[in-house]
Amino acid sequence: MTQTAVNSAKVLYDLSVDRKDVNDAEDILSLTPVLKEVLECPVVSLDKKEKVIDDIFQKAKLSSVIANFIKEMCKVGNADELSDIFKAYHEYWDEKNHILRATVTSAKEMSQDEIKSIKDDIKKKYPDYTVELSENVDDSLLGGYVVKTKMEEYDKSFTWRLSQLERKMTGR
């Protein structure tokens, strides 16, 4: 992710664009690869790009602010960074709103009590944050779980424990 994408994301945030509008714009661009190609194509005139953006965003009933932002990105030649801008926006929004997103990967589906326990452990370490936890299942872990946040990774899997045991036994 470039500094331009990060800076543009902060501008988008400062424009008070609703997160839902950013999600919707992101969905439109990801679901219509032809639109993304048109916006990124230097051969297509800015007027045509702006007309396409206006048509699509009006039909989708999305904010004119996000439409104007995308037009501005086309104007300055940053349309190819829109995906990164949206990703950086989400990260910045989470930071400003004290949201910590974490993913727990386990060998099998976890119970609600196990998930609550993991959330509580994270919350103890980051008391000022609201923890949003998503789940994945990975059979290769054998057992246990791995928790990843933007800042850290906690590996409590059997695979990791076995590798630690192997290192101790072999002296590596």
Coordinates of N, CA and C in Angstrom, one line a residue:
M1 N 0.8 -1.2 0.0 CA 0.0 0.0 0.0 C 0.9 1.2 0.0
T2 N 0.6 2.2 -0.9 CA 1.4 3.4 -1.0 C 1.0 4.4 0.0
Q3 N 1.9 5.4 0.2 CA 1.6 6.5 1.0 C 0.4 7.3 0.4
T4 N 0.4 7.4 -0.9 CA -0.7 8.1 -1.6 C -2.1 7.5 -1.2
A5 N -2.1 6.1 -1.2 CA -3.4 5.5 -0.8 C -3.7 5.8 0.7
V6 N -2.8 5.8 1.5 CA -3.0 6.1 3.0 C -3.5 7.5 3.1
N7 N -2.8 8.4 2.5 CA -3.2 9.8 2.6 C -4.6 10.1 2.0
S8 N -4.9 9.4 0.9 CA -6.2 9.6 0.2 C -7.3 9.0 1.1
A9 N -7.0 7.9 1.8 CA -7.9 7.3 2.7 C -8.3 8.2 3.9
K10 N -7.2 8.9 4.4 CA -7.5 9.9 5.5 C -8.3 11.0 5.0
V11 N -8.1 11.5 3.7 CA -9.0 12.5 3.2 C -10.4 12.0 3.1
L12 N -10.6 10.8 2.6 CA -11.9 10.2 2.5 C -12.6 10.2 3.9
Y13 N -11.8 9.8 4.9 CA -12.3 9.8 6.3 C -12.7 11.2 6.7
D14 N -11.9 12.2 6.5 CA -12.1 13.5 6.9 C -13.3 14.1 6.2
L15 N -13.7 13.6 5.0 CA -14.9 14.0 4.3 C -16.2 13.5 5.0
S16 N -16.0 12.7 6.0 CA -17.1 12.2 6.8 C -18.0 11.2 5.9
V17 N -17.3 10.5 5.1 CA -18.1 9.5 4.2 C -18.4 8.3 5.1
D18 N -19.6 7.9 5.1 CA -20.1 6.8 5.9 C -19.4 5.5 5.5
R19 N -19.0 4.7 6.4 CA -18.3 3.4 6.1 C -19.2 2.6 5.2
K20 N -20.5 2.6 5.3 CA -21.3 1.8 4.4 C -21.2 2.3 3.0
D21 N -21.1 3.6 2.8 CA -20.9 4.1 1.4 C -19.6 3.6 0.8
V22 N -18.6 3.6 1.6 CA -17.3 3.1 1.1 C -17.4 1.6 0.8
N23 N -18.0 0.9 1.7 CA -18.2 -0.6 1.4 C -19.0 -0.8 0.1
D24 N -20.1 0.0 -0.1 CA -20.9 -0.1 -1.3 C -20.1 0.2 -2.6
A25 N -19.3 1.3 -2.5 CA -18.4 1.7 -3.6 C -17.4 0.6 -3.9
E26 N -16.8 0.1 -2.9 CA -15.8 -1.0 -3.0 C -16.5 -2.2 -3.7
D27 N -17.7 -2.5 -3.2 CA -18.4 -3.7 -3.8 C -18.7 -3.5 -5.3
I28 N -19.1 -2.3 -5.6 CA -19.4 -1.9 -7.1 C -18.2 -2.1 -7.9
L29 N -17.0 -1.6 -7.4 CA -15.8 -1.7 -8.2 C -15.3 -3.2 -8.3
S30 N -15.5 -3.9 -7.2 CA -15.0 -5.3 -7.2 C -15.9 -6.2 -8.0
L31 N -17.2 -5.9 -8.0 CA -18.1 -6.8 -8.8 C -18.2 -6.4 -10.3
T32 N -17.7 -5.3 -10.6 CA -17.7 -4.9 -12.1 C -16.3 -4.6 -12.5
P33 N -15.5 -5.6 -12.8 CA -14.1 -5.4 -13.2 C -14.0 -4.5 -14.5
V34 N -15.0 -4.5 -15.3 CA -15.0 -3.6 -16.5 C -15.0 -2.1 -16.1
L35 N -15.8 -1.8 -15.0 CA -15.8 -0.4 -14.5 C -14.4 0.0 -14.0
K36 N -13.8 -0.9 -13.3 CA -12.4 -0.7 -12.8 C -11.5 -0.4 -13.9
E37 N -11.6 -1.2 -14.9 CA -10.7 -1.1 -16.1 C -10.9 0.3 -16.8
V38 N -12.2 0.7 -16.9 CA -12.5 1.9 -17.6 C -11.9 3.1 -16.8
L39 N -12.1 3.1 -15.4 CA -11.6 4.1 -14.6 C -10.1 4.2 -14.6
E40 N -9.4 3.1 -14.8 CA -7.9 3.1 -14.8 C -7.3 3.3 -16.1
C41 N -8.1 3.3 -17.2 CA -7.6 3.4 -18.6 C -7.3 4.8 -18.9
P42 N -6.1 5.1 -19.3 CA -5.7 6.5 -19.7 C -6.3 6.9 -21.0
V43 N -6.7 6.0 -21.8 CA -7.3 6.4 -23.1 C -8.7 6.9 -23.0
V44 N -9.5 6.5 -22.0 CA -10.8 6.9 -21.7 C -10.8 8.3 -21.1
S45 N -11.5 9.3 -21.8 CA -11.5 10.6 -21.3 C -12.1 10.8 -19.9
L46 N -11.6 11.8 -19.2 CA -12.1 12.1 -17.9 C -13.6 12.4 -17.9
D47 N -14.1 13.1 -18.9 CA -15.5 13.3 -19.0 C -16.4 12.0 -19.1
K48 N -15.9 11.1 -19.8 CA -16.6 9.8 -19.9 C -16.5 9.0 -18.6
K49 N -15.4 9.1 -18.0 CA -15.3 8.4 -16.6 C -16.2 9.0 -15.6
E50 N -16.3 10.4 -15.6 CA -17.2 11.1 -14.7 C -18.7 10.8 -15.0
K51 N -19.0 10.7 -16.3 CA -20.4 10.3 -16.6 C -20.8 8.9 -16.2
V52 N -19.8 8.0 -16.4 CA -20.1 6.6 -15.9 C -20.2 6.5 -14.4
I53 N -19.4 7.2 -13.7 CA -19.4 7.3 -12.2 C -20.8 7.8 -11.8
D54 N -21.2 9.0 -12.4 CA -22.4 9.6 -12.0 C -23.6 8.7 -12.3
D55 N -23.6 8.0 -13.4 CA -24.7 7.1 -13.8 C -24.8 6.0 -12.8
I56 N -23.7 5.3 -12.6 CA -23.7 4.1 -11.7 C -24.0 4.5 -10.3
F57 N -23.4 5.5 -9.8 CA -23.6 5.9 -8.4 C -25.0 6.5 -8.1
Q58 N -25.6 7.1 -9.1 CA -27.0 7.6 -9.0 C -28.0 6.4 -9.0
K59 N -27.7 5.5 -9.9 CA -28.6 4.3 -9.9 C -28.5 3.5 -8.6
A60 N -27.3 3.4 -8.1 CA -27.1 2.7 -6.8 C -27.5 3.5 -5.6
K61 N -27.9 4.7 -5.8 CA -28.3 5.6 -4.7 C -27.2 5.8 -3.7
L62 N -26.0 6.0 -4.2 CA -24.8 6.2 -3.3 C -24.5 7.7 -3.1
S63 N -23.8 8.0 -2.1 CA -23.5 9.3 -1.7 C -22.7 10.0 -2.9
S64 N -23.1 11.3 -3.1 CA -22.4 12.0 -4.2 C -21.0 12.4 -3.7
V65 N -20.7 12.4 -2.4 CA -19.4 12.6 -1.9 C -18.4 11.5 -2.3
I66 N -18.8 10.3 -2.2 CA -18.0 9.2 -2.6 C -17.8 9.2 -4.1
A67 N -18.9 9.5 -4.8 CA -18.8 9.6 -6.3 C -17.8 10.7 -6.7
N68 N -17.9 11.8 -6.1 CA -17.0 12.9 -6.4 C -15.5 12.6 -6.0
F69 N -15.4 11.9 -4.9 CA -14.0 11.4 -4.5 C -13.4 10.5 -5.5
I70 N -14.2 9.6 -6.0 CA -13.7 8.7 -7.1 C -13.4 9.4 -8.3
K71 N -14.2 10.4 -8.7 CA -13.9 11.3 -9.9 C -12.6 12.0 -9.7
E72 N -12.4 12.5 -8.5 CA -11.1 13.2 -8.2 C -9.9 12.3 -8.3
M73 N -10.1 11.0 -7.8 CA -9.0 10.1 -8.0 C -8.7 9.8 -9.4
C74 N -9.7 9.7 -10.3 CA -9.5 9.6 -11.7 C -8.8 10.8 -12.3
K75 N -9.2 12.0 -11.8 CA -8.6 13.2 -12.3 C -7.1 13.3 -12.0
V76 N -6.7 12.9 -10.8 CA -5.3 13.0 -10.5 C -4.5 11.7 -10.8
G77 N -5.2 10.7 -11.4 CA -4.5 9.5 -11.9 C -4.3 8.5 -10.8
N78 N -5.2 8.5 -9.8 CA -5.0 7.5 -8.7 C -6.2 6.5 -8.7
A79 N -6.9 6.3 -9.8 CA -8.0 5.3 -9.9 C -7.5 3.9 -9.7
D80 N -6.2 3.7 -10.1 CA -5.7 2.3 -9.9 C -5.4 2.0 -8.4
E81 N -5.5 3.0 -7.6 CA -5.2 2.8 -6.1 C -6.5 2.7 -5.3
L82 N -7.7 2.7 -5.9 CA -8.9 2.8 -5.2 C -9.1 1.6 -4.2
S83 N -8.7 0.4 -4.6 CA -8.8 -0.8 -3.7 C -7.9 -0.5 -2.5
D84 N -6.7 -0.1 -2.7 CA -5.8 0.2 -1.5 C -6.3 1.4 -0.7
I85 N -6.9 2.3 -1.3 CA -7.5 3.5 -0.6 C -8.6 3.0 0.3
F86 N -9.5 2.2 -0.3 CA -10.6 1.7 0.5 C -10.1 0.8 1.7
K87 N -9.1 0.0 1.4 CA -8.5 -0.8 2.5 C -7.9 0.0 3.6
A88 N -7.2 1.1 3.2 CA -6.5 2.0 4.1 C -7.6 2.8 4.9
Y89 N -8.7 3.1 4.2 CA -9.8 3.8 4.9 C -10.4 3.0 6.0
H90 N -10.6 1.7 5.7 CA -11.2 0.8 6.7 C -10.2 0.7 7.9
E91 N -8.9 0.6 7.7 CA -8.0 0.5 8.8 C -7.9 1.8 9.6
Y92 N -8.0 2.9 8.9 CA -8.0 4.2 9.6 C -9.3 4.4 10.4
W93 N -10.4 4.0 9.8 CA -11.7 4.1 10.4 C -11.7 3.3 11.7
D94 N -11.2 2.1 11.6 CA -11.1 1.2 12.8 C -10.2 1.8 13.9
E95 N -9.1 2.4 13.5 CA -8.2 3.0 14.4 C -8.9 4.2 15.1
K96 N -9.5 5.0 14.4 CA -10.2 6.2 14.9 C -11.4 5.8 15.8
N97 N -12.0 4.7 15.5 CA -13.2 4.3 16.3 C -12.9 3.2 17.3
H98 N -11.6 3.0 17.5 CA -11.1 2.0 18.5 C -11.7 0.6 18.3
I99 N -11.6 0.1 17.0 CA -12.0 -1.2 16.7 C -10.8 -2.0 16.4
L100 N -10.7 -3.2 17.0 CA -9.6 -4.1 16.8 C -10.1 -5.3 16.1
R101 N -9.7 -5.6 14.9 CA -10.2 -6.7 14.2 C -9.2 -7.9 14.3
A102 N -9.7 -9.0 14.7 CA -8.8 -10.2 14.9 C -9.4 -11.4 14.2
T103 N -8.6 -12.3 13.8 CA -9.0 -13.6 13.2 C -8.5 -14.7 14.1
V104 N -9.4 -15.6 14.4 CA -8.9 -16.8 15.1 C -9.1 -18.0 14.1
T105 N -8.0 -18.7 14.0 CA -8.0 -19.9 13.1 C -7.8 -21.1 14.0
S106 N -8.7 -22.1 13.9 CA -8.6 -23.3 14.7 C -8.7 -24.5 13.9
A107 N -8.4 -25.6 14.5 CA -8.5 -26.9 13.8 C -9.9 -27.4 13.6
K108 N -10.8 -26.9 14.5 CA -12.2 -27.2 14.4 C -13.0 -26.0 14.8
E109 N -14.3 -26.0 14.5 CA -15.2 -24.9 14.9 C -15.2 -24.8 16.4
M110 N -15.0 -23.5 16.8 CA -14.9 -23.2 18.3 C -16.3 -23.0 18.9
S111 N -16.5 -23.3 20.1 CA -17.7 -23.0 20.8 C -17.8 -21.5 21.1
Q112 N -19.0 -21.0 21.5 CA -19.2 -19.6 21.8 C -18.4 -19.3 23.1
D113 N -18.3 -20.2 24.0 CA -17.5 -19.9 25.2 C -16.0 -19.8 24.9
E114 N -15.5 -20.6 24.0 CA -14.1 -20.5 23.6 C -13.8 -19.1 22.9
I115 N -14.7 -18.7 22.0 CA -14.6 -17.5 21.3 C -14.7 -16.3 22.3
K116 N -15.6 -16.4 23.2 CA -15.7 -15.3 24.3 C -14.4 -15.2 25.1
S117 N -13.9 -16.4 25.4 CA -12.6 -16.4 26.2 C -11.5 -15.7 25.4
I118 N -11.4 -16.0 24.2 CA -10.3 -15.4 23.3 C -10.6 -13.9 23.2
K119 N -11.8 -13.5 23.0 CA -12.1 -12.1 22.9 C -11.8 -11.4 24.2
D120 N -12.1 -12.0 25.3 CA -11.8 -11.4 26.6 C -10.3 -11.3 26.8
D121 N -9.5 -12.3 26.4 CA -8.0 -12.2 26.5 C -7.5 -11.0 25.7
I122 N -8.0 -10.8 24.5 CA -7.6 -9.7 23.6 C -8.0 -8.4 24.3
K123 N -9.2 -8.4 24.8 CA -9.8 -7.1 25.4 C -8.9 -6.7 26.6
K124 N -8.4 -7.7 27.4 CA -7.5 -7.4 28.5 C -6.3 -6.7 28.0
K125 N -5.7 -7.1 26.9 CA -4.5 -6.5 26.4 C -4.8 -5.1 25.7
Y126 N -6.0 -5.0 25.2 CA -6.4 -3.7 24.5 C -7.7 -3.2 25.1
P127 N -7.7 -2.7 26.3 CA -9.0 -2.4 27.0 C -9.7 -1.2 26.3
D128 N -9.1 -0.4 25.6 CA -9.8 0.8 25.0 C -10.4 0.4 23.6
Y129 N -10.3 -0.8 23.2 CA -10.8 -1.2 21.9 C -12.0 -2.2 22.0
T130 N -12.9 -2.1 21.0 CA -13.9 -3.0 20.8 C -13.3 -4.1 19.9
V131 N -13.4 -5.4 20.3 CA -12.8 -6.5 19.5 C -13.8 -7.1 18.6
E132 N -13.5 -7.2 17.3 CA -14.3 -7.8 16.3 C -13.5 -9.1 15.9
L133 N -14.1 -10.2 16.2 CA -13.4 -11.5 16.0 C -14.0 -12.3 14.9
S134 N -13.3 -12.7 13.9 CA -13.8 -13.6 12.9 C -13.1 -14.9 13.0
E135 N -13.8 -16.0 12.5 CA -13.3 -17.4 12.7 C -12.9 -18.0 11.4
N136 N -11.9 -18.8 11.4 CA -11.5 -19.7 10.3 C -11.2 -21.1 10.8
V137 N -11.4 -22.1 10.0 CA -11.1 -23.4 10.4 C -10.0 -23.9 9.4
D138 N -8.9 -24.5 10.0 CA -7.8 -25.0 9.3 C -7.4 -26.4 9.9
D139 N -7.7 -27.4 9.2 CA -7.4 -28.8 9.7 C -6.0 -29.1 9.9
S140 N -5.1 -28.3 9.2 CA -3.6 -28.6 9.4 C -3.1 -28.2 10.7
L141 N -3.8 -27.5 11.5 CA -3.4 -27.1 12.9 C -3.3 -28.3 13.9
L142 N -4.0 -29.3 13.6 CA -4.1 -30.5 14.5 C -5.0 -30.2 15.7
G143 N -4.8 -29.1 16.3 CA -5.6 -28.7 17.5 C -5.1 -27.3 17.9
G144 N -5.8 -26.7 18.9 CA -5.5 -25.4 19.3 C -6.0 -24.3 18.4
Y145 N -5.3 -23.1 18.4 CA -5.7 -22.0 17.6 C -4.6 -21.0 17.4
V146 N -4.8 -20.1 16.4 CA -3.9 -19.0 16.2 C -4.8 -17.8 16.1
V147 N -4.4 -16.7 16.8 CA -5.1 -15.5 16.8 C -4.2 -14.4 16.1
K148 N -4.7 -13.7 15.1 CA -4.0 -12.7 14.4 C -4.8 -11.4 14.5
T149 N -4.0 -10.4 15.0 CA -4.5 -9.0 14.9 C -3.6 -8.2 14.0
K150 N -3.9 -7.0 13.7 CA -3.1 -6.2 12.9 C -1.7 -6.0 13.5
M151 N -1.7 -6.1 14.8 CA -0.4 -5.8 15.5 C 0.4 -7.0 16.0
E152 N -0.3 -8.1 16.3 CA 0.3 -9.3 16.8 C -0.3 -10.6 16.3
E153 N 0.4 -11.7 16.6 CA -0.1 -13.0 16.4 C 0.2 -13.9 17.6
Y154 N -0.8 -14.6 18.0 CA -0.7 -15.5 19.2 C -0.9 -16.9 18.7
D155 N 0.1 -17.7 18.7 CA 0.0 -19.1 18.2 C -0.1 -20.1 19.4
K156 N -1.3 -20.6 19.5 CA -1.5 -21.6 20.6 C -1.9 -23.0 19.9
S157 N -1.4 -23.2 18.7 CA -1.8 -24.4 18.0 C -0.9 -25.6 18.4
F158 N -1.4 -26.8 18.2 CA -0.6 -28.0 18.5 C 0.6 -28.0 17.5
T159 N 0.4 -27.6 16.3 CA 1.5 -27.6 15.3 C 2.7 -26.7 15.8
W160 N 2.4 -25.6 16.4 CA 3.4 -24.7 16.9 C 4.1 -25.4 18.1
R161 N 3.3 -25.9 19.0 CA 3.8 -26.6 20.2 C 4.7 -27.8 19.9
L162 N 4.3 -28.5 18.8 CA 5.1 -29.7 18.4 C 6.5 -29.2 17.8
S163 N 6.4 -28.1 17.1 CA 7.7 -27.5 16.5 C 8.6 -27.0 17.6
Q164 N 8.0 -26.4 18.7 CA 8.8 -26.0 19.8 C 9.4 -27.2 20.5
L165 N 8.7 -28.3 20.7 CA 9.2 -29.5 21.3 C 10.3 -30.1 20.5
E166 N 10.1 -30.1 19.2 CA 11.1 -30.6 18.3 C 12.4 -29.8 18.4
R167 N 12.3 -28.5 18.5 CA 13.5 -27.6 18.6 C 14.2 -27.9 19.9
K168 N 13.5 -28.1 21.0 CA 14.1 -28.4 22.3 C 14.8 -29.8 22.2
M169 N 14.2 -30.7 21.6 CA 14.8 -32.1 21.5 C 16.0 -32.2 20.6
T170 N 16.0 -31.4 19.6 CA 17.1 -31.4 18.6 C 18.2 -30.4 18.9
G171 N 17.9 -29.5 19.8 CA 18.8 -28.5 20.2 C 19.0 -27.3 19.2
R172 N 18.0 -27.1 18.4 CA 18.1 -26.0 17.4 C 17.5 -24.7 17.9

